[in-house]
XYZ file of C-alpha atoms in Angstrom:
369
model
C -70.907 38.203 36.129
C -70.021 36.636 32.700
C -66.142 37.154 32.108
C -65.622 37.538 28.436
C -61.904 37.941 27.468
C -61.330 41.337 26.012
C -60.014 40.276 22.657
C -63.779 38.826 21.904
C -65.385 41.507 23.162
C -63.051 43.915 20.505
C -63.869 41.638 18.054
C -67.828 41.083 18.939
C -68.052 45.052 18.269
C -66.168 45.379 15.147
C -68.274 42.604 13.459
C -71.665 44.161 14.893
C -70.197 47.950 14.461
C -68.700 47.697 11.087
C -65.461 49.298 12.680
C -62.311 48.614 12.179
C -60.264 46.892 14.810
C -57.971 49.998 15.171
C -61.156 52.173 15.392
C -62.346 50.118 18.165
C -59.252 49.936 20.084
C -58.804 54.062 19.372
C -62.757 54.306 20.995
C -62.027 52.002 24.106
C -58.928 54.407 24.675
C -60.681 57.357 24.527
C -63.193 55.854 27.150
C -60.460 54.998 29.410
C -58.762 58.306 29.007
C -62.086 59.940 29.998
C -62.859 58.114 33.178
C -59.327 58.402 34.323
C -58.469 55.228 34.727
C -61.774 54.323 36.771
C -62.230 51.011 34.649
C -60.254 48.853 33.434
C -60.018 48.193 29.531
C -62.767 45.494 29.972
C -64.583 47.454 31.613
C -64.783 50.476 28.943
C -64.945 47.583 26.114
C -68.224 46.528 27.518
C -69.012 50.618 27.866
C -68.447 50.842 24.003
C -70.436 47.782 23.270
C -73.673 49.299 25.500
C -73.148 52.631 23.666
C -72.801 51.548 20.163
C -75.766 48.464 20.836
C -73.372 45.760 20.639
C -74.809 42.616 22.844
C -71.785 40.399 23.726
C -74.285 37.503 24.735
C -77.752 37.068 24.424
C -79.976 36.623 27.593
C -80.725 33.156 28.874
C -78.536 29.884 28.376
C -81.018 27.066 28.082
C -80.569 26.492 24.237
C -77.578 24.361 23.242
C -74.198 26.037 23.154
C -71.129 25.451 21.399
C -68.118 24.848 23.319
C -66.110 28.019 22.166
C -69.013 30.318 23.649
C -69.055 29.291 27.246
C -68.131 31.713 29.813
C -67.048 31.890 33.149
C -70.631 32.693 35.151
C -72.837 30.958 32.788
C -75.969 29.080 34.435
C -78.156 26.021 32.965
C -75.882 25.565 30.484
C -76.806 22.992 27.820
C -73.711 21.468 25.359
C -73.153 18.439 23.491
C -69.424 16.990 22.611
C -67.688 13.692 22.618
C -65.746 12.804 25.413
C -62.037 13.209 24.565
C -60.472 11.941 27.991
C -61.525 10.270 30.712
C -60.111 10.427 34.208
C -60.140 9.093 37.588
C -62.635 9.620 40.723
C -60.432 10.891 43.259
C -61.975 10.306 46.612
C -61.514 13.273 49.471
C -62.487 13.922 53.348
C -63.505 17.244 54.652
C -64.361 17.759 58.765
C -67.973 17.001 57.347
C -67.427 13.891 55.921
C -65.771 11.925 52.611
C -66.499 13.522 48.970
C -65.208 12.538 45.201
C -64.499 14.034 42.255
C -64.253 13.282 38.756
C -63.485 15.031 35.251
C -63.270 14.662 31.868
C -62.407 16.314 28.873
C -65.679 16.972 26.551
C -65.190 18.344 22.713
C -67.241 19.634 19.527
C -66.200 21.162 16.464
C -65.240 24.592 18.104
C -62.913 23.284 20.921
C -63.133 21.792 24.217
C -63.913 22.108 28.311
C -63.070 20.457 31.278
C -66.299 18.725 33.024
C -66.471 18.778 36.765
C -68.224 16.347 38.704
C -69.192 16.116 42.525
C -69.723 13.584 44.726
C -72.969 11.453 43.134
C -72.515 12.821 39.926
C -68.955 11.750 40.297
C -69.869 8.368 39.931
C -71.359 8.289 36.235
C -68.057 9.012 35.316
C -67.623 4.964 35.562
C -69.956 4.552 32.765
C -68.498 7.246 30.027
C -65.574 5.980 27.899
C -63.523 8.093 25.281
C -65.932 8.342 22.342
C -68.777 8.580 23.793
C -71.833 11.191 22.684
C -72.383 13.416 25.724
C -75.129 16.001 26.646
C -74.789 18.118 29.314
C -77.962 19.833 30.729
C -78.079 22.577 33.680
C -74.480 22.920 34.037
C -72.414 26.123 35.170
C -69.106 27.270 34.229
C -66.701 28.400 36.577
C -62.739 30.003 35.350
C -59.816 28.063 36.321
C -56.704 28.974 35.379
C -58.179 31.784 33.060
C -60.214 28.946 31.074
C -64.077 28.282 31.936
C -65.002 24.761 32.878
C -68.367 23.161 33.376
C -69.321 21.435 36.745
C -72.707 19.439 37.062
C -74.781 19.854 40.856
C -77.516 17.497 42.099
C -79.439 19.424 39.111
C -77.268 18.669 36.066
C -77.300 15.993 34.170
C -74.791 14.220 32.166
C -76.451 11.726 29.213
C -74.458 9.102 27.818
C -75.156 8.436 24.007
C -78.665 9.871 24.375
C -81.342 9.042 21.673
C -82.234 11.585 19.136
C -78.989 13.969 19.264
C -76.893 14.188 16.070
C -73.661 12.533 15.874
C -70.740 15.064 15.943
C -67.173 14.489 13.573
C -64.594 15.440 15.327
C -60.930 14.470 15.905
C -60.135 13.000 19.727
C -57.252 12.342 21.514
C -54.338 14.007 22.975
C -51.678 15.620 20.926
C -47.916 13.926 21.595
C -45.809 17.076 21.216
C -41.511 16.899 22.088
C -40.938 19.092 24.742
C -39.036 21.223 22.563
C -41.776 21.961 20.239
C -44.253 23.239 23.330
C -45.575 26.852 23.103
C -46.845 28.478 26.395
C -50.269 28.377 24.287
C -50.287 24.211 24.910
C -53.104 22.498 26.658
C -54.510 19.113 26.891
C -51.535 17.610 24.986
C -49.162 14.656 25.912
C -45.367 14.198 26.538
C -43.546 10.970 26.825
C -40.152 11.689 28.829
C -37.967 10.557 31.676
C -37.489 11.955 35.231
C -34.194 13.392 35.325
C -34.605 15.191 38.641
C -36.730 15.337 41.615
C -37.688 17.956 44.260
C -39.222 17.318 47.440
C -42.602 17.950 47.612
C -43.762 21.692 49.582
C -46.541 21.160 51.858
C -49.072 23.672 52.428
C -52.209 24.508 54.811
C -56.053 24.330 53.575
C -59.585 23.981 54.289
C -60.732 20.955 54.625
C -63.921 22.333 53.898
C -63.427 23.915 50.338
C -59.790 22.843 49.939
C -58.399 26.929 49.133
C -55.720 27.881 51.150
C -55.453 28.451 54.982
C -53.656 31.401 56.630
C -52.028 31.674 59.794
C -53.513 34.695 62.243
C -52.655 35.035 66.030
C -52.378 31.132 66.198
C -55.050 29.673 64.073
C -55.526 28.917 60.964
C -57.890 30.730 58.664
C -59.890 30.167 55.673
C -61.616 33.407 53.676
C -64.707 31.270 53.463
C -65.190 29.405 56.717
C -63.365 31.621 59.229
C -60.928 29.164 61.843
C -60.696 26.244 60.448
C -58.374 23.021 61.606
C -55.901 22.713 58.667
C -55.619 20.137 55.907
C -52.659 19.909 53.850
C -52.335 20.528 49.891
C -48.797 19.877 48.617
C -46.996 20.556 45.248
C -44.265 18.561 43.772
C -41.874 19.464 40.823
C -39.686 17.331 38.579
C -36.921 17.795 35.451
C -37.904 15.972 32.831
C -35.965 14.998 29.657
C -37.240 13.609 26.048
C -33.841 14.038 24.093
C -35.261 16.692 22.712
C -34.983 19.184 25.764
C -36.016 19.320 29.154
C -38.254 21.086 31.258
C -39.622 21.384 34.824
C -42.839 19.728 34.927
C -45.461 20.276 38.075
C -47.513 17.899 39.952
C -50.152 19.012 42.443
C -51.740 16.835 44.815
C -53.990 13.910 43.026
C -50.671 13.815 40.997
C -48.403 13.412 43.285
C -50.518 10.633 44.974
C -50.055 8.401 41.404
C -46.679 9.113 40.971
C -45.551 7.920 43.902
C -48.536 5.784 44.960
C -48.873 7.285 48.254
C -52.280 7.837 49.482
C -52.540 11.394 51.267
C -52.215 10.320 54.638
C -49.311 8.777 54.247
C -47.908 11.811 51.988
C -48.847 14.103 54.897
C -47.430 11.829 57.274
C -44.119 12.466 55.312
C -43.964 15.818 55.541
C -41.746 16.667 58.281
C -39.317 13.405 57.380
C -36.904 15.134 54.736
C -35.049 11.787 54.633
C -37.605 9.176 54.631
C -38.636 11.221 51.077
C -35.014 10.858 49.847
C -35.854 6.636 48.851
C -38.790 8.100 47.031
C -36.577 10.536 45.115
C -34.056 8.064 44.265
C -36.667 5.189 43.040
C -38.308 8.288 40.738
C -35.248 8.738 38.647
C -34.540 7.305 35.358
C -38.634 6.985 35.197
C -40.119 7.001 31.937
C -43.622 8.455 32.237
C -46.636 9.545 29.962
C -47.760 12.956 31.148
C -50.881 14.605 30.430
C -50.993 18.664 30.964
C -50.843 22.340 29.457
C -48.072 24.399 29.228
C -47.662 27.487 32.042
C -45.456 30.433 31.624
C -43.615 31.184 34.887
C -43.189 34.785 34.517
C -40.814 35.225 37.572
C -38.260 32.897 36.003
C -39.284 33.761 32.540
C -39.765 29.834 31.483
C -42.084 27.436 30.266
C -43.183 25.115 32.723
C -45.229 21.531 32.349
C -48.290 21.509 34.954
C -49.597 17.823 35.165
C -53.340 16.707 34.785
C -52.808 13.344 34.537
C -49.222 10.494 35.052
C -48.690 7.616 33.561
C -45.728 5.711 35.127
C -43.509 3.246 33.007
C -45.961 2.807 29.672
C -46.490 0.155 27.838
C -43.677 -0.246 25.078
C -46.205 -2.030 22.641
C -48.548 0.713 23.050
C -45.738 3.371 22.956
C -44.632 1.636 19.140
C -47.998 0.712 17.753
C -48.568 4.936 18.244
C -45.002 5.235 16.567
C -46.329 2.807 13.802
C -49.841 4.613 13.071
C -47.878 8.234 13.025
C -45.712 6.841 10.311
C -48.481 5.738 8.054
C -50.250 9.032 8.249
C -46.884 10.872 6.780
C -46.088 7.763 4.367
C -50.314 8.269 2.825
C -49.657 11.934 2.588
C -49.383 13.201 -1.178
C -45.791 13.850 -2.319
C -45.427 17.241 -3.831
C -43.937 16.958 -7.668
C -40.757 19.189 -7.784
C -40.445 21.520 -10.920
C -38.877 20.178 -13.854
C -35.698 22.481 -13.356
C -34.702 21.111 -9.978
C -32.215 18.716 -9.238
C -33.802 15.357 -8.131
C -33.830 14.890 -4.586
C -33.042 11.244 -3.270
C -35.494 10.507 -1.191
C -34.362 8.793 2.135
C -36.017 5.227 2.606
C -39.521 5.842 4.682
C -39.627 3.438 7.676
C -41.799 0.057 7.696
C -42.580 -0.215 11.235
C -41.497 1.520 14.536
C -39.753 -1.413 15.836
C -37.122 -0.143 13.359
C -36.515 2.417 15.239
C -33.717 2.230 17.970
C -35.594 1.689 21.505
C -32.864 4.152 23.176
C -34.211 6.840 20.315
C -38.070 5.793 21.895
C -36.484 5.777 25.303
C -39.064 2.521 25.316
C -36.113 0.353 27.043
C -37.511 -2.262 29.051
C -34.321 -3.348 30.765
């Protein structure tokens, strides 16, 4: 079943309906009222939108779709986007045998998705750089996290810079936000910051068959999918970072973990019962400066924004780190200065900075002692 979010659907039905948004929101009510609570509101909105004619999606996916209108349960989907990031094939074993998986980030004018690839497909990830032209053909899109993603099967296919498909303008790259200026509505955006603090890493069972989580019953473990299974392990790390702005917890899951600590899982795993033989690992972490790729989370039991890692970058280039600095500081010094009115005081304006290397390397937190 296609999961569109509710707000859409309210929104889908007052532009087809003519209503107002109140008058849509009074009529799902109503509905919910009358099956006594039988539905959820999702469930009535799509009620109101069959009664009143409203089609939230039209039938079939085969055409070309823009990246905002991909759903969770859509089959042979078709896009085309730029690739916006590029990560690593991370390499796995199962009791049937070694896997790998890759991702990237692909984007058009209307926003952007997480790509998915498996095992053969996994591999053309070695050919795709940032920039590229993508099409995507026979995809499906899963949710994760609440967001739909695409992942490709031994049917999809993922064309790099293909012939006859029109160039698309839009803006790549990740946007470097301060910690303090991250809303829980943050994804795919970038943090430079030291590691202040470091928790050891909570281990956890799963199946090594589809990697979701393994519960204990009369002795054995067992997965919802593939009955008794003999337990891998998943594991979860968490970390206090600082920018100078403010600090936050940030969150590493497994492939994280791995290249923050360059540990390959095995030996992770092997650590998991040797509390102290962690503690060197722990003490080598802090005062790390790292580049971290993510999305905000909002941690509702503790009522705090939280960091969750997609991608680490340990001890980052300081020429890299300033020539960023530098091409930041010509985009404000090109941007039009706004003429006061005559009746205001002048305002001395404070002397705009040449070049980032101006900048004190404690402020960049850049120091390469």
């Amino acid at each position: 079943m296609l999961k569109v979010p509710l707000q859409d659907i309210k929104t889908k039905i007052q532009e087809k309906s003519g209503l107002s948004l109140a008058e849509v929101e009074q009529k799902i009510k109503e509905k919910l009222d009358s099956l006594s609570g039988l539905v959820s509101e999702e469930g009535a909105a799509h009620i109101i939108a069959n009664e009143l004619g409203v089609k939230l999606f039209e039938e079939g996916f085969n055409g070309k779709l823009q990246i905002k209108n991909i759903l969770a349960g859509m089959r042979n989907v078709e896009v085309v986007g730029k690739a916006a990031a590029v990560y690593d094939i991370k390499e796995f074993r199962t009791e049937r045998g070694e896997g790998k998986v890759a991702n990237c980030m692909l984007a058009d004018e209307t926003g952007k998705v997480r790509v998915v690839l498996w095992n053969a497909q996994a591999d053309k990830i070695k050919e795709l750089k940032e920039g590229d032209l993508v099409k995507i053909t026979s995809a499906y899109a899963k949710e994760n996290n609440g967001k739909p993603e695409l992942h490709l099967n031994d049917m999809s296919e993922l064309l790099i810079n293909p012939e006859g498909v029109e160039d698309i303008k839009v803006e790549l790259g990740l946007v470097r936000k301060k910690l303090q200026e991250l809303t829980e509505h943050d994804s795919e955006v970038e943090v430079l910051a030291t590691i202040v603090q470091v928790y050891d890493p909570k281990f956890f069972e799963t199946c090594p068959e589809c990697g979701k989580r393994a519960r204990e019953k009369e002795g054995v473990f067992v997965c919802a999918t593939h009955n008794v299974v003999r337990p891998d392990y998943g594991y979860v790390m968490n970390l206090f970072i600082d920018d100078g702005s403010h600090n936050m917890r940030a969150v590493l899951w497994r492939n994280q973990v791995q290249s923050l600590v360059g540990k390959k899982h095995d030996e992770l795993v092997g650590m998991k019962d040797d509390a102290m033989g962690f503690e060197q690992v722990k003490t080598e972490l802090l005062g790390t400066i790292v580049k971290l790729q993510g999305k905000t989370n909002k941690n509702e039991a503790f009522d705090r924004l939280e960091f969750v890692v997609d991608r680490v970058e340990k001890d980052p280039q300081a020429n890299e780190e300033i020539a960023k600095l530098d091409k930041e500081l010509e985009k404000v010094n090109n941007e039009p200065v706004v003429e006061k009115p005559a009746q205001e005081e002048a305002v001395v304006e404070e002397p705009v900075l040449e070049s980032a290397s101006e900048v004190k390397k404690d402020e960049l937190k850049l120091d390469e002692e």
